[in-house]
Amino acid sequence: MAKKAKRKASAPPMGYNARKKMNKHRPLTQKEKRLILIGIGVLVLAAILFAIFYDDGSLPMRGEDVVTEGAQQMLSYAVDSETGERAAEPSENDVAVLNTNWLITDLGSSSKPKYYKLAEISLPDGFYRRQDTNKSDQETDFWFYPEEDSTSPIGYVYFSGTNAKYDEVPTQTSSMITAYNETCELSEVQNGTFAGMDAYYYYYNASNTDQETGVVNYSQSFNCYFQGPRNTTIVMLLSVSGDSEDVYLSEEVLLEQAEIFASCIHLDEEE
């Protein structure tokens, strides 16, 4: 059988450069380099302008202090830890924001806090603000206790803010209530409206024995959680206590009192 003649490869066309075929990424021209630099510069400028002019709604800071310009003053009374007697006159707190009626909550991180105003709190009729706090510096909460001539059945009212969801907090907190009390009767978590604001709430009756005196203390708490701006929660707690179960209020009275004190919350408009 005759062998087929091998086909010779055709010669490359004139002007063909084998190196060009291997070099898939040709060098950038000066014009292309300038366009890339311009593009990077525009992005950097946009980032700088965004950082300067973007307003995320957080409160401005002056050093480590929240700027409180525009807030209404609400001073508090110091209370003697031994006698329980309050001072004759209200006094200013060292942290300026604690002298205002702003409900402030940190929604940032531990390394970079960001403080937001969630609401304004008005003083309940027949109550005074006590100079106590469960919060860190620059955050605010409110403890209100009845005046001596007050006819309110409530022992104290507490307002605070948190970054948790208002429809989840009640289930999370109510599950721990029984563990912290000797005896406890706990209601179900319920949904309702107070002062025109949607809320989830529950209440409980509890008793605990003082280990030193042996005296049994009876307490009742109505825990209510409102939806605040920026998916936050505004907490309102109503509490009574005494030496017998006679201090317990009916559900009807608790709901009436919740309506009264919820009207002290004035939500901040979310921008």
PDB file of C-alpha atoms in Angstrom:
ATOM      1  CA  MET A   1       0.000   0.000   0.000  1.00  0.00           C
ATOM      2  CA  ALA A   2       1.411   3.350  -1.000  1.00  0.00           C
ATOM      3  CA  LYS A   3       2.292   5.734   1.800  1.00  0.00           C
ATOM      4  CA  LYS A   4       0.516   9.092   1.874  1.00  0.00           C
ATOM      5  CA  ALA A   5       2.778  12.063   1.491  1.00  0.00           C
ATOM      6  CA  LYS A   6       3.070  14.218   4.598  1.00  0.00           C
ATOM      7  CA  ARG A   7       1.430  17.591   4.287  1.00  0.00           C
ATOM      8  CA  LYS A   8       3.807  20.427   4.869  1.00  0.00           C
ATOM      9  CA  ALA A   9       2.706  23.187   7.199  1.00  0.00           C
ATOM     10  CA  SER A  10       2.067  26.400   5.404  1.00  0.00           C
ATOM     11  CA  ALA A  11       4.390  29.258   6.141  1.00  0.00           C
ATOM     12  CA  PRO A  12       3.074  32.005   8.446  1.00  0.00           C
ATOM     13  CA  PRO A  13       1.855  35.123   6.718  1.00  0.00           C
ATOM     14  CA  MET A  14       4.179  38.043   6.331  1.00  0.00           C
ATOM     15  CA  GLY A  15       4.409  40.247   9.432  1.00  0.00           C
ATOM     16  CA  TYR A  16       3.400  37.423  11.789  1.00  0.00           C
ATOM     17  CA  ASN A  17       5.230  37.468  15.090  1.00  0.00           C
ATOM     18  CA  ALA A  18       5.103  34.272  17.165  1.00  0.00           C
ATOM     19  CA  ARG A  19       5.729  36.235  20.360  1.00  0.00           C
ATOM     20  CA  LYS A  20       2.525  38.171  19.837  1.00  0.00           C
ATOM     21  CA  LYS A  21       0.547  34.943  19.884  1.00  0.00           C
ATOM     22  CA  MET A  22       2.054  33.962  23.239  1.00  0.00           C
ATOM     23  CA  ASN A  23       1.539  37.405  24.812  1.00  0.00           C
ATOM     24  CA  LYS A  24      -2.178  37.330  25.632  1.00  0.00           C
ATOM     25  CA  HIS A  25      -2.004  40.415  27.898  1.00  0.00           C
ATOM     26  CA  ARG A  26      -0.495  43.286  26.043  1.00  0.00           C
ATOM     27  CA  PRO A  27       0.880  46.266  28.001  1.00  0.00           C
ATOM     28  CA  LEU A  28      -1.633  49.026  28.798  1.00  0.00           C
ATOM     29  CA  THR A  29      -1.386  52.166  26.792  1.00  0.00           C
ATOM     30  CA  GLN A  30      -0.859  55.486  28.557  1.00  0.00           C
ATOM     31  CA  LYS A  31      -4.445  56.459  27.751  1.00  0.00           C
ATOM     32  CA  GLU A  32      -5.805  53.279  29.355  1.00  0.00           C
ATOM     33  CA  LYS A  33      -3.673  53.825  32.459  1.00  0.00           C
ATOM     34  CA  ARG A  34      -5.001  57.379  32.809  1.00  0.00           C
ATOM     35  CA  LEU A  35      -8.598  56.145  32.518  1.00  0.00           C
ATOM     36  CA  ILE A  36      -8.021  53.553  35.256  1.00  0.00           C
ATOM     37  CA  LEU A  37      -6.462  56.155  37.570  1.00  0.00           C
ATOM     38  CA  ILE A  38      -9.379  58.493  36.936  1.00  0.00           C
ATOM     39  CA  GLY A  39     -11.827  55.689  37.752  1.00  0.00           C
ATOM     40  CA  ILE A  40     -10.032  54.873  41.012  1.00  0.00           C
ATOM     41  CA  GLY A  41      -9.945  58.546  41.933  1.00  0.00           C
ATOM     42  CA  VAL A  42     -13.694  58.889  41.388  1.00  0.00           C
ATOM     43  CA  LEU A  43     -14.384  55.877  43.643  1.00  0.00           C
ATOM     44  CA  VAL A  44     -12.122  57.218  46.396  1.00  0.00           C
ATOM     45  CA  LEU A  45     -13.757  60.645  46.204  1.00  0.00           C
ATOM     46  CA  ALA A  46     -17.218  59.080  46.330  1.00  0.00           C
ATOM     47  CA  ALA A  47     -16.248  57.079  49.433  1.00  0.00           C
ATOM     48  CA  ILE A  48     -14.906  60.209  51.143  1.00  0.00           C
ATOM     49  CA  LEU A  49     -18.017  62.242  50.320  1.00  0.00           C
ATOM     50  CA  PHE A  50     -20.253  59.376  51.496  1.00  0.00           C
ATOM     51  CA  ALA A  51     -18.410  59.222  54.813  1.00  0.00           C
ATOM     52  CA  ILE A  52     -18.664  63.000  55.255  1.00  0.00           C
ATOM     53  CA  PHE A  53     -22.264  63.611  54.237  1.00  0.00           C
ATOM     54  CA  TYR A  54     -24.062  60.308  54.925  1.00  0.00           C
ATOM     55  CA  ASP A  55     -26.298  60.583  57.973  1.00  0.00           C
ATOM     56  CA  ASP A  56     -27.096  57.204  59.527  1.00  0.00           C
ATOM     57  CA  GLY A  57     -29.307  58.798  62.153  1.00  0.00           C
ATOM     58  CA  SER A  58     -26.907  58.271  65.052  1.00  0.00           C
ATOM     59  CA  LEU A  59     -26.391  61.107  67.505  1.00  0.00           C
ATOM     60  CA  PRO A  60     -23.317  63.317  67.110  1.00  0.00           C
ATOM     61  CA  MET A  61     -20.537  62.983  69.650  1.00  0.00           C
ATOM     62  CA  ARG A  62     -18.374  65.584  71.330  1.00  0.00           C
ATOM     63  CA  GLY A  63     -15.393  63.623  72.532  1.00  0.00           C
ATOM     64  CA  GLU A  64     -16.935  60.681  74.403  1.00  0.00           C
ATOM     65  CA  ASP A  65     -20.210  62.463  75.161  1.00  0.00           C
ATOM     66  CA  VAL A  66     -23.473  62.355  73.233  1.00  0.00           C
ATOM     67  CA  VAL A  67     -24.523  65.828  72.090  1.00  0.00           C
ATOM     68  CA  THR A  68     -27.812  66.649  73.835  1.00  0.00           C
ATOM     69  CA  GLU A  69     -28.683  69.944  72.163  1.00  0.00           C
ATOM     70  CA  GLY A  70     -32.450  70.181  71.720  1.00  0.00           C
ATOM     71  CA  ALA A  71     -33.282  67.746  74.522  1.00  0.00           C
ATOM     72  CA  GLN A  72     -35.597  68.705  77.363  1.00  0.00           C
ATOM     73  CA  GLN A  73     -34.141  68.659  80.844  1.00  0.00           C
ATOM     74  CA  MET A  74     -35.336  65.946  83.228  1.00  0.00           C
ATOM     75  CA  LEU A  75     -33.301  65.897  86.418  1.00  0.00           C
ATOM     76  CA  SER A  76     -33.427  63.017  88.883  1.00  0.00           C
ATOM     77  CA  TYR A  77     -33.355  62.623  92.648  1.00  0.00           C
ATOM     78  CA  ALA A  78     -30.549  60.842  94.449  1.00  0.00           C
ATOM     79  CA  VAL A  79     -31.703  58.262  97.012  1.00  0.00           C
ATOM     80  CA  ASP A  80     -29.842  57.258 100.179  1.00  0.00           C
ATOM     81  CA  SER A  81     -28.918  53.579  99.798  1.00  0.00           C
ATOM     82  CA  GLU A  82     -29.266  52.917 103.551  1.00  0.00           C
ATOM     83  CA  THR A  83     -32.354  54.877 104.538  1.00  0.00           C
ATOM     84  CA  GLY A  84     -34.121  54.871 101.177  1.00  0.00           C
ATOM     85  CA  GLU A  85     -34.848  58.580 101.567  1.00  0.00           C
ATOM     86  CA  ARG A  86     -34.577  60.768  98.511  1.00  0.00           C
ATOM     87  CA  ALA A  87     -32.822  64.114  98.353  1.00  0.00           C
ATOM     88  CA  ALA A  88     -34.920  67.225  98.861  1.00  0.00           C
ATOM     89  CA  GLU A  89     -33.940  68.611  95.456  1.00  0.00           C
ATOM     90  CA  PRO A  90     -33.133  66.990  92.110  1.00  0.00           C
ATOM     91  CA  SER A  91     -29.496  67.031  91.055  1.00  0.00           C
ATOM     92  CA  GLU A  92     -27.580  66.868  87.804  1.00  0.00           C
ATOM     93  CA  ASN A  93     -25.839  63.648  86.831  1.00  0.00           C
ATOM     94  CA  ASP A  94     -22.186  63.630  85.773  1.00  0.00           C
ATOM     95  CA  VAL A  95     -23.230  62.283  82.351  1.00  0.00           C
ATOM     96  CA  ALA A  96     -25.081  65.095  80.586  1.00  0.00           C
ATOM     97  CA  VAL A  97     -27.449  62.893  78.590  1.00  0.00           C
ATOM     98  CA  LEU A  98     -28.826  61.419  81.838  1.00  0.00           C
ATOM     99  CA  ASN A  99     -30.254  64.834  82.661  1.00  0.00           C
ATOM    100  CA  THR A 100     -32.528  64.760  79.606  1.00  0.00           C
ATOM    101  CA  ASN A 101     -35.787  63.092  78.596  1.00  0.00           C
ATOM    102  CA  TRP A 102     -34.190  61.277  75.650  1.00  0.00           C
ATOM    103  CA  LEU A 103     -34.255  57.482  75.565  1.00  0.00           C
ATOM    104  CA  ILE A 104     -30.798  56.677  74.134  1.00  0.00           C
ATOM    105  CA  THR A 105     -29.578  53.210  73.128  1.00  0.00           C
ATOM    106  CA  ASP A 106     -26.264  52.033  71.688  1.00  0.00           C
ATOM    107  CA  LEU A 107     -26.842  50.166  68.410  1.00  0.00           C
ATOM    108  CA  GLY A 108     -23.175  49.990  67.444  1.00  0.00           C
ATOM    109  CA  SER A 109     -20.437  47.638  68.608  1.00  0.00           C
ATOM    110  CA  SER A 110     -18.234  47.533  71.694  1.00  0.00           C
ATOM    111  CA  SER A 111     -15.323  48.944  69.700  1.00  0.00           C
ATOM    112  CA  LYS A 112     -17.414  51.482  67.792  1.00  0.00           C
ATOM    113  CA  PRO A 113     -20.587  52.481  69.663  1.00  0.00           C
ATOM    114  CA  LYS A 114     -23.345  54.370  67.859  1.00  0.00           C
ATOM    115  CA  TYR A 115     -25.993  56.038  69.970  1.00  0.00           C
ATOM    116  CA  TYR A 116     -29.544  56.543  68.737  1.00  0.00           C
ATOM    117  CA  LYS A 117     -32.475  58.430  70.166  1.00  0.00           C
ATOM    118  CA  LEU A 118     -35.438  56.040  70.207  1.00  0.00           C
ATOM    119  CA  ALA A 119     -38.018  58.164  71.995  1.00  0.00           C
ATOM    120  CA  GLU A 120     -38.723  60.960  74.420  1.00  0.00           C
ATOM    121  CA  ILE A 121     -40.111  60.010  77.821  1.00  0.00           C
ATOM    122  CA  SER A 122     -42.430  62.309  79.737  1.00  0.00           C
ATOM    123  CA  LEU A 123     -42.716  62.321  83.526  1.00  0.00           C
ATOM    124  CA  PRO A 124     -45.775  60.343  84.705  1.00  0.00           C
ATOM    125  CA  ASP A 125     -48.219  62.333  86.834  1.00  0.00           C
ATOM    126  CA  GLY A 126     -47.537  61.863  90.534  1.00  0.00           C
ATOM    127  CA  PHE A 127     -44.083  60.314  89.997  1.00  0.00           C
ATOM    128  CA  TYR A 128     -40.477  61.475  90.238  1.00  0.00           C
ATOM    129  CA  ARG A 129     -37.363  60.247  88.449  1.00  0.00           C
ATOM    130  CA  ARG A 130     -34.853  58.393  90.604  1.00  0.00           C
ATOM    131  CA  GLN A 131     -31.126  58.770  89.922  1.00  0.00           C
ATOM    132  CA  ASP A 132     -30.497  55.119  89.072  1.00  0.00           C
ATOM    133  CA  THR A 133     -29.465  53.396  85.862  1.00  0.00           C
ATOM    134  CA  ASN A 134     -28.885  49.887  84.553  1.00  0.00           C
ATOM    135  CA  LYS A 135     -27.186  51.164  81.412  1.00  0.00           C
ATOM    136  CA  SER A 136     -23.670  52.111  80.385  1.00  0.00           C
ATOM    137  CA  ASP A 137     -22.494  55.712  80.027  1.00  0.00           C
ATOM    138  CA  GLN A 138     -24.233  57.706  77.274  1.00  0.00           C
ATOM    139  CA  GLU A 139     -27.236  55.331  77.277  1.00  0.00           C
ATOM    140  CA  THR A 140     -30.353  56.233  79.213  1.00  0.00           C
ATOM    141  CA  ASP A 141     -33.124  54.501  81.094  1.00  0.00           C
ATOM    142  CA  PHE A 142     -35.799  55.854  83.407  1.00  0.00           C
ATOM    143  CA  TRP A 143     -36.852  54.818  86.916  1.00  0.00           C
ATOM    144  CA  PHE A 144     -40.023  56.539  88.102  1.00  0.00           C
ATOM    145  CA  TYR A 145     -41.284  56.233  91.686  1.00  0.00           C
ATOM    146  CA  PRO A 146     -44.536  57.605  93.135  1.00  0.00           C
ATOM    147  CA  GLU A 147     -44.585  60.809  95.136  1.00  0.00           C
ATOM    148  CA  GLU A 148     -45.663  60.481  98.767  1.00  0.00           C
ATOM    149  CA  ASP A 149     -49.136  61.805  97.988  1.00  0.00           C
ATOM    150  CA  SER A 150     -49.551  59.685  94.835  1.00  0.00           C
ATOM    151  CA  THR A 151     -52.674  57.532  94.566  1.00  0.00           C
ATOM    152  CA  SER A 152     -51.192  55.237  91.912  1.00  0.00           C
ATOM    153  CA  PRO A 153     -51.224  51.505  92.738  1.00  0.00           C
ATOM    154  CA  ILE A 154     -47.881  51.090  90.920  1.00  0.00           C
ATOM    155  CA  GLY A 155     -44.679  50.845  92.988  1.00  0.00           C
ATOM    156  CA  TYR A 156     -42.352  51.947  90.194  1.00  0.00           C
ATOM    157  CA  VAL A 157     -42.181  52.240  86.396  1.00  0.00           C
ATOM    158  CA  TYR A 158     -39.121  51.508  84.287  1.00  0.00           C
ATOM    159  CA  PHE A 159     -38.388  52.477  80.668  1.00  0.00           C
ATOM    160  CA  SER A 160     -35.430  51.295  78.619  1.00  0.00           C
ATOM    161  CA  GLY A 161     -34.352  50.457  75.064  1.00  0.00           C
ATOM    162  CA  THR A 162     -32.719  47.439  73.446  1.00  0.00           C
ATOM    163  CA  ASN A 163     -31.662  46.373  69.955  1.00  0.00           C
ATOM    164  CA  ALA A 164     -33.633  43.105  70.160  1.00  0.00           C
ATOM    165  CA  LYS A 165     -36.920  42.526  68.287  1.00  0.00           C
ATOM    166  CA  TYR A 166     -40.007  43.457  70.262  1.00  0.00           C
ATOM    167  CA  ASP A 167     -41.954  40.334  69.256  1.00  0.00           C
ATOM    168  CA  GLU A 168     -39.118  38.022  70.350  1.00  0.00           C
ATOM    169  CA  VAL A 169     -37.981  39.582  73.647  1.00  0.00           C
ATOM    170  CA  PRO A 170     -41.108  38.596  75.654  1.00  0.00           C
ATOM    171  CA  THR A 171     -40.692  34.896  74.874  1.00  0.00           C
ATOM    172  CA  GLN A 172     -36.981  35.026  75.680  1.00  0.00           C
ATOM    173  CA  THR A 173     -37.388  36.847  79.000  1.00  0.00           C
ATOM    174  CA  SER A 174     -40.543  35.120  80.231  1.00  0.00           C
ATOM    175  CA  SER A 175     -38.846  31.730  79.948  1.00  0.00           C
ATOM    176  CA  MET A 176     -36.331  32.823  82.608  1.00  0.00           C
ATOM    177  CA  ILE A 177     -38.755  34.381  85.104  1.00  0.00           C
ATOM    178  CA  THR A 178     -39.647  31.203  86.982  1.00  0.00           C
ATOM    179  CA  ALA A 179     -35.980  30.326  87.494  1.00  0.00           C
ATOM    180  CA  TYR A 180     -35.375  33.537  89.455  1.00  0.00           C
ATOM    181  CA  ASN A 181     -38.313  33.264  91.865  1.00  0.00           C
ATOM    182  CA  GLU A 182     -39.244  30.791  94.596  1.00  0.00           C
ATOM    183  CA  THR A 183     -42.866  30.766  93.491  1.00  0.00           C
ATOM    184  CA  CYS A 184     -44.184  32.307  90.306  1.00  0.00           C
ATOM    185  CA  GLU A 185     -47.477  32.481  88.435  1.00  0.00           C
ATOM    186  CA  LEU A 186     -46.745  33.528  84.869  1.00  0.00           C
ATOM    187  CA  SER A 187     -49.251  34.594  82.225  1.00  0.00           C
ATOM    188  CA  GLU A 188     -48.956  33.806  78.535  1.00  0.00           C
ATOM    189  CA  VAL A 189     -47.316  36.285  76.172  1.00  0.00           C
ATOM    190  CA  GLN A 190     -50.064  38.368  74.603  1.00  0.00           C
ATOM    191  CA  ASN A 191     -50.326  40.978  71.876  1.00  0.00           C
ATOM    192  CA  GLY A 192     -52.091  44.291  72.427  1.00  0.00           C
ATOM    193  CA  THR A 193     -52.145  48.017  71.759  1.00  0.00           C
ATOM    194  CA  PHE A 194     -51.331  50.690  74.329  1.00  0.00           C
ATOM    195  CA  ALA A 195     -51.466  54.416  73.604  1.00  0.00           C
ATOM    196  CA  GLY A 196     -51.789  53.532  69.920  1.00  0.00           C
ATOM    197  CA  MET A 197     -48.593  51.448  69.873  1.00  0.00           C
ATOM    198  CA  ASP A 198     -48.380  47.739  69.129  1.00  0.00           C
ATOM    199  CA  ALA A 199     -46.884  45.691  71.954  1.00  0.00           C
ATOM    200  CA  TYR A 200     -46.299  42.221  73.350  1.00  0.00           C
ATOM    201  CA  TYR A 201     -46.638  41.715  77.083  1.00  0.00           C
ATOM    202  CA  TYR A 202     -46.959  39.289  79.966  1.00  0.00           C
ATOM    203  CA  TYR A 203     -47.244  39.610  83.729  1.00  0.00           C
ATOM    204  CA  TYR A 204     -46.428  37.472  86.727  1.00  0.00           C
ATOM    205  CA  ASN A 205     -46.966  37.187  90.482  1.00  0.00           C
ATOM    206  CA  ALA A 206     -44.002  35.990  92.542  1.00  0.00           C
ATOM    207  CA  SER A 207     -42.887  35.510  96.130  1.00  0.00           C
ATOM    208  CA  ASN A 208     -39.386  35.295  97.597  1.00  0.00           C
ATOM    209  CA  THR A 209     -38.043  34.884 101.132  1.00  0.00           C
ATOM    210  CA  ASP A 210     -35.376  37.188 102.535  1.00  0.00           C
ATOM    211  CA  GLN A 211     -32.581  34.842 103.656  1.00  0.00           C
ATOM    212  CA  GLU A 212     -31.532  37.128 106.529  1.00  0.00           C
ATOM    213  CA  THR A 213     -34.904  38.095 107.998  1.00  0.00           C
ATOM    214  CA  GLY A 214     -37.097  35.246 106.797  1.00  0.00           C
ATOM    215  CA  VAL A 215     -39.695  37.767 105.619  1.00  0.00           C
ATOM    216  CA  VAL A 216     -41.607  36.802 102.486  1.00  0.00           C
ATOM    217  CA  ASN A 217     -41.888  39.512  99.841  1.00  0.00           C
ATOM    218  CA  TYR A 218     -44.671  39.428  97.280  1.00  0.00           C
ATOM    219  CA  SER A 219     -44.228  41.159  93.938  1.00  0.00           C
ATOM    220  CA  GLN A 220     -46.037  41.594  90.666  1.00  0.00           C
ATOM    221  CA  SER A 221     -44.595  42.784  87.366  1.00  0.00           C
ATOM    222  CA  PHE A 222     -46.194  43.766  84.067  1.00  0.00           C
ATOM    223  CA  ASN A 223     -43.557  43.523  81.320  1.00  0.00           C
ATOM    224  CA  CYS A 224     -44.418  45.255  78.061  1.00  0.00           C
ATOM    225  CA  TYR A 225     -42.383  45.557  74.852  1.00  0.00           C
ATOM    226  CA  PHE A 226     -43.077  48.112  72.106  1.00  0.00           C
ATOM    227  CA  GLN A 227     -41.624  48.294  68.619  1.00  0.00           C
ATOM    228  CA  GLY A 228     -39.186  51.185  68.455  1.00  0.00           C
ATOM    229  CA  PRO A 229     -37.505  52.805  65.450  1.00  0.00           C
ATOM    230  CA  ARG A 230     -34.783  50.876  63.569  1.00  0.00           C
ATOM    231  CA  ASN A 231     -36.213  47.494  64.633  1.00  0.00           C
ATOM    232  CA  THR A 232     -35.481  48.197  68.288  1.00  0.00           C
ATOM    233  CA  THR A 233     -37.558  47.484  71.371  1.00  0.00           C
ATOM    234  CA  ILE A 234     -38.751  49.907  74.021  1.00  0.00           C
ATOM    235  CA  VAL A 235     -39.238  48.193  77.357  1.00  0.00           C
ATOM    236  CA  MET A 236     -41.838  49.279  79.923  1.00  0.00           C
ATOM    237  CA  LEU A 237     -42.035  47.510  83.278  1.00  0.00           C
ATOM    238  CA  LEU A 238     -44.702  48.199  85.912  1.00  0.00           C
ATOM    239  CA  SER A 239     -44.046  46.768  89.359  1.00  0.00           C
ATOM    240  CA  VAL A 240     -45.776  46.465  92.730  1.00  0.00           C
ATOM    241  CA  SER A 241     -44.567  44.757  95.902  1.00  0.00           C
ATOM    242  CA  GLY A 242     -45.633  44.203  99.489  1.00  0.00           C
ATOM    243  CA  ASP A 243     -45.845  41.785 102.410  1.00  0.00           C
ATOM    244  CA  SER A 244     -48.922  39.884 101.207  1.00  0.00           C
ATOM    245  CA  GLU A 245     -50.720  38.787  98.069  1.00  0.00           C
ATOM    246  CA  ASP A 246     -53.148  41.652  98.594  1.00  0.00           C
ATOM    247  CA  VAL A 247     -50.786  43.864  96.577  1.00  0.00           C
ATOM    248  CA  TYR A 248     -51.519  41.925  93.391  1.00  0.00           C
ATOM    249  CA  LEU A 249     -53.557  43.870  90.856  1.00  0.00           C
ATOM    250  CA  SER A 250     -56.163  42.320  88.597  1.00  0.00           C
ATOM    251  CA  GLU A 251     -55.445  41.937  84.899  1.00  0.00           C
ATOM    252  CA  GLU A 252     -57.987  44.660  84.166  1.00  0.00           C
ATOM    253  CA  VAL A 253     -56.199  47.151  86.426  1.00  0.00           C
ATOM    254  CA  LEU A 254     -52.794  46.202  85.017  1.00  0.00           C
ATOM    255  CA  LEU A 255     -54.000  46.892  81.479  1.00  0.00           C
ATOM    256  CA  GLU A 256     -55.466  50.232  82.559  1.00  0.00           C
ATOM    257  CA  GLN A 257     -52.167  51.232  84.164  1.00  0.00           C
ATOM    258  CA  ALA A 258     -50.223  50.094  81.102  1.00  0.00           C
ATOM    259  CA  GLU A 259     -52.332  52.410  78.950  1.00  0.00           C
ATOM    260  CA  ILE A 260     -51.618  55.333  81.283  1.00  0.00           C
ATOM    261  CA  PHE A 261     -47.847  54.871  81.381  1.00  0.00           C
ATOM    262  CA  ALA A 262     -47.498  53.966  77.696  1.00  0.00           C
ATOM    263  CA  SER A 263     -48.708  57.493  76.923  1.00  0.00           C
ATOM    264  CA  CYS A 264     -45.401  58.721  78.406  1.00  0.00           C
ATOM    265  CA  ILE A 265     -43.544  57.213  75.423  1.00  0.00           C
ATOM    266  CA  HIS A 266     -43.154  59.515  72.423  1.00  0.00           C
ATOM    267  CA  LEU A 267     -41.468  57.557  69.642  1.00  0.00           C
ATOM    268  CA  ASP A 268     -38.767  59.246  67.617  1.00  0.00           C
ATOM    269  CA  GLU A 269     -39.536  59.473  63.906  1.00  0.00           C
ATOM    270  CA  GLU A 270     -37.258  57.251  61.842  1.00  0.00           C
ATOM    271  CA  GLU A 271     -35.604  59.145  59.003  1.00  0.00           C
TER     272      GLU A 271
END
